[in-house]
CSV table of C-alpha atoms in Angstrom, one decimal:
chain,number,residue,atom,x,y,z
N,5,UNK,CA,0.0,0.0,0.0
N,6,UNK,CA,2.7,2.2,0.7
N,7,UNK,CA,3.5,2.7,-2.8
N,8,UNK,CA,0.3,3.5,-4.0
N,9,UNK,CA,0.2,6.6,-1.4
N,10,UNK,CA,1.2,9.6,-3.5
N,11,UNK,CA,0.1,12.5,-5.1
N,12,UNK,CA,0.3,11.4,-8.5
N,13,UNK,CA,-2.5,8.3,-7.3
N,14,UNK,CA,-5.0,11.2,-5.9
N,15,UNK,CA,-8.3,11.7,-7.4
N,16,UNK,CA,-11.0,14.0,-5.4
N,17,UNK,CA,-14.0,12.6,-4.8
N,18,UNK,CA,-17.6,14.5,-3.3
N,19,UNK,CA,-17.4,13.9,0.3
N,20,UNK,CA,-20.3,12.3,0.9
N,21,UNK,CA,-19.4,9.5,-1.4
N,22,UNK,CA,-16.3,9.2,-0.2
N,23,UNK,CA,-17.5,8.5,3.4
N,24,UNK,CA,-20.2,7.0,2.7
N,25,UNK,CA,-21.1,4.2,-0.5
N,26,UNK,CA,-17.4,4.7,-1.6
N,27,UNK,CA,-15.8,3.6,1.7
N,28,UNK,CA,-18.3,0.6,1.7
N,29,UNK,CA,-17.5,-0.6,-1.3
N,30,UNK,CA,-14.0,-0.5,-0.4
N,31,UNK,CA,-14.6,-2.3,2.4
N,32,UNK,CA,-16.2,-5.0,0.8
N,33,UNK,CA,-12.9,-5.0,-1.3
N,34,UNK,CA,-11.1,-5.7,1.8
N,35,UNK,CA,-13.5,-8.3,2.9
N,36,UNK,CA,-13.4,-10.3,-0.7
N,37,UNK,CA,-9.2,-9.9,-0.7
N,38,UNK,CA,-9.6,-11.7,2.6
N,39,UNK,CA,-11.4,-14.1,1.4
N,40,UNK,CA,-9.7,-15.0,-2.1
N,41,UNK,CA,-6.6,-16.7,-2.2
N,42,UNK,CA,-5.6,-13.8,-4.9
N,43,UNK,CA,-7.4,-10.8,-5.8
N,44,UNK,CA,-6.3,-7.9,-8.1
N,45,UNK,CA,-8.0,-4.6,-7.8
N,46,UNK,CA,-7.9,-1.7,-10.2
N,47,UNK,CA,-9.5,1.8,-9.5
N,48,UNK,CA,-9.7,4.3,-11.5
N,49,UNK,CA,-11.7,7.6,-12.8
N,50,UNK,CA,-14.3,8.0,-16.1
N,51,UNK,CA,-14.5,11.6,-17.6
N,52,UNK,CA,-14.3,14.8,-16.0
N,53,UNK,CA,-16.5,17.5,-15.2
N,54,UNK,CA,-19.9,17.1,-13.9
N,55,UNK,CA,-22.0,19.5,-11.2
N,56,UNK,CA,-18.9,20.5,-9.2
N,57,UNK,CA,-16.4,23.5,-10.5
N,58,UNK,CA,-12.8,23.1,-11.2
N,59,UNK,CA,-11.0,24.5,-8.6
N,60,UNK,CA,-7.5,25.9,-9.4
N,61,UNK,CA,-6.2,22.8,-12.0
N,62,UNK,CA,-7.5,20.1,-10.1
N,63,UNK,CA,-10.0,18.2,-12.4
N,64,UNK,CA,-13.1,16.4,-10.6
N,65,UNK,CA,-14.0,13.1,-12.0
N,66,UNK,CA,-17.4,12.3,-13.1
N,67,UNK,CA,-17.2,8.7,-12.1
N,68,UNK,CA,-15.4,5.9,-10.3
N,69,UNK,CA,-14.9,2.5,-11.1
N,70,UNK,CA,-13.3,-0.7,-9.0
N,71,UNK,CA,-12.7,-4.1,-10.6
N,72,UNK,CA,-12.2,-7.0,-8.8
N,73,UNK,CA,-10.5,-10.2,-10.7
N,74,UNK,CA,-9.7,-13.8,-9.4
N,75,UNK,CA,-9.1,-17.2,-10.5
N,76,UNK,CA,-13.1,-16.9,-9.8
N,77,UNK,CA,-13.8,-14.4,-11.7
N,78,UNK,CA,-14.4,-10.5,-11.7
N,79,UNK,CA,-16.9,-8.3,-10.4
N,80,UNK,CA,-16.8,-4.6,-11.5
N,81,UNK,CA,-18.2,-1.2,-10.7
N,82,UNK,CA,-19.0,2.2,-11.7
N,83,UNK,CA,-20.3,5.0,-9.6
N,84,UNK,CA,-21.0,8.3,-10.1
N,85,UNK,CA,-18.6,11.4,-8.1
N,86,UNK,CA,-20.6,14.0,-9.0
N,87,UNK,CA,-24.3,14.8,-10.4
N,88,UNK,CA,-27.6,13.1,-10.4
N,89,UNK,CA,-27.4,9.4,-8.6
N,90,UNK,CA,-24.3,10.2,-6.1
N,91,UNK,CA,-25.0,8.1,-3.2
N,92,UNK,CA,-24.9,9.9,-0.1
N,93,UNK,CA,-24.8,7.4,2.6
N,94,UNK,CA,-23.6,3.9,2.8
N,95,UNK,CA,-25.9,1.4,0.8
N,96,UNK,CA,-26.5,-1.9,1.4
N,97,UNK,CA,-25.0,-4.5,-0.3
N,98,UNK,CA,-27.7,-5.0,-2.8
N,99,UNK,CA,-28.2,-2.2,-2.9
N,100,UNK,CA,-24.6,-1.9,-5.0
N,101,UNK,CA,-26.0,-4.3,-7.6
N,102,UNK,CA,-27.7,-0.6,-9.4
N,103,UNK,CA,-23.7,0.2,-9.8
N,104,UNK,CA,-22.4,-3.0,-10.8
N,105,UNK,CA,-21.4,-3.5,-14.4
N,106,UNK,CA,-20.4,-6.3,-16.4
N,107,UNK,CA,-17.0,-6.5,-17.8
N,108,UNK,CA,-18.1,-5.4,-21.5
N,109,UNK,CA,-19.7,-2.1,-20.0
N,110,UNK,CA,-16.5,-1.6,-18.2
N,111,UNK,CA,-14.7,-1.6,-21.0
N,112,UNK,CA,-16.6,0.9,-23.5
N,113,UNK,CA,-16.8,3.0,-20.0
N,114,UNK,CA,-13.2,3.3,-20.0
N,115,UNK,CA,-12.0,2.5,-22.9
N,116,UNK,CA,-9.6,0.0,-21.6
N,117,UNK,CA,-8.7,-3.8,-21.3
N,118,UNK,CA,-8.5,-3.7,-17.7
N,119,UNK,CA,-8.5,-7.3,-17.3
N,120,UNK,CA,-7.3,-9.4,-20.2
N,121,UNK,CA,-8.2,-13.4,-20.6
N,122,UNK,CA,-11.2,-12.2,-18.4
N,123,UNK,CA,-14.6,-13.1,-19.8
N,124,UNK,CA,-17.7,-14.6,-19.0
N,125,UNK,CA,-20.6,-13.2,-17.4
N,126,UNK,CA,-19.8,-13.7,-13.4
N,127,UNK,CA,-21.5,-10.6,-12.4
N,128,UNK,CA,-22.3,-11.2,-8.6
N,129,UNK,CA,-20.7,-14.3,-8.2
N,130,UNK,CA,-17.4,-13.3,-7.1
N,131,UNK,CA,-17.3,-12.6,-3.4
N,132,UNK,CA,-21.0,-12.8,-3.1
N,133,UNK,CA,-21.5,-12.6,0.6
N,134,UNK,CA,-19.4,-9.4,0.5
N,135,UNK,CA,-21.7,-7.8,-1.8
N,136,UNK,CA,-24.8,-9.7,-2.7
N,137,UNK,CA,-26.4,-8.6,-6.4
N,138,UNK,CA,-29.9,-8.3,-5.9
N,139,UNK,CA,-32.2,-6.1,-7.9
């Protein structure tokens, strides 16, 4: 972890969601990387902009996504930072399922490969307890 503390690895996020349905989510991250044998996480940011202002050159991203992979499979996520549809407190863990995104969708969202040799449909299986998918 200590190499992934710097500057250069900052993004802001809206308060709220950072205390709130952002820091659960990461906390069912820790609870799944517990639970796995292996687990690789990537986080990252989609587009900028959105209802809060520039300040200075700091650029405030629209969304958030985390992707979780395993010899299991993957389970991915994007939520929105800013605008319409921030969460404001901590959901449930269904409640998650209205963010989560299949591996396709993650991939026009970003624009990137972020797990290659990953395929399948295993949306909610991964780490189920942590987060169950439930509409």
């Amino acid at each position: 972890m200590a190499s992934s503390f710097l500057l250069s690895n900052v993004a802001p996020q809206q308060a709220q969601f950072n205390r709130n349905a952002w820091a659960g989510l990461e906390s069912a991250t820790r609870e799944c990387a517990l639970n796995q044998r292996q687990l690789s996480v990537v986080t990252g940011t989609i587009g900028e902009g959105g209802t809060l202002k520039e300040e200075g050159r700091v650029v405030i991203p629209r969304q958030f996504y985390k992707l979780w992979v395993s010899s299991r499979g993957y389970r991915a996520w994007v939520m929105p930072n800013v605008g319409a549809g921030v969460p404001q407190k901590e959901l449930s863990g269904s409640a998650y399922a209205r963010f989560e995104v299949t591996l396709d969708e993650l991939r026009k969202a970003t624009g990137l490969n972020l797990a290659p040799g990953t395929s399948g449909e295993a949306k909610g299986r991964l780490c189920a307890a942590s987060i169950p998918l439930s509409r």
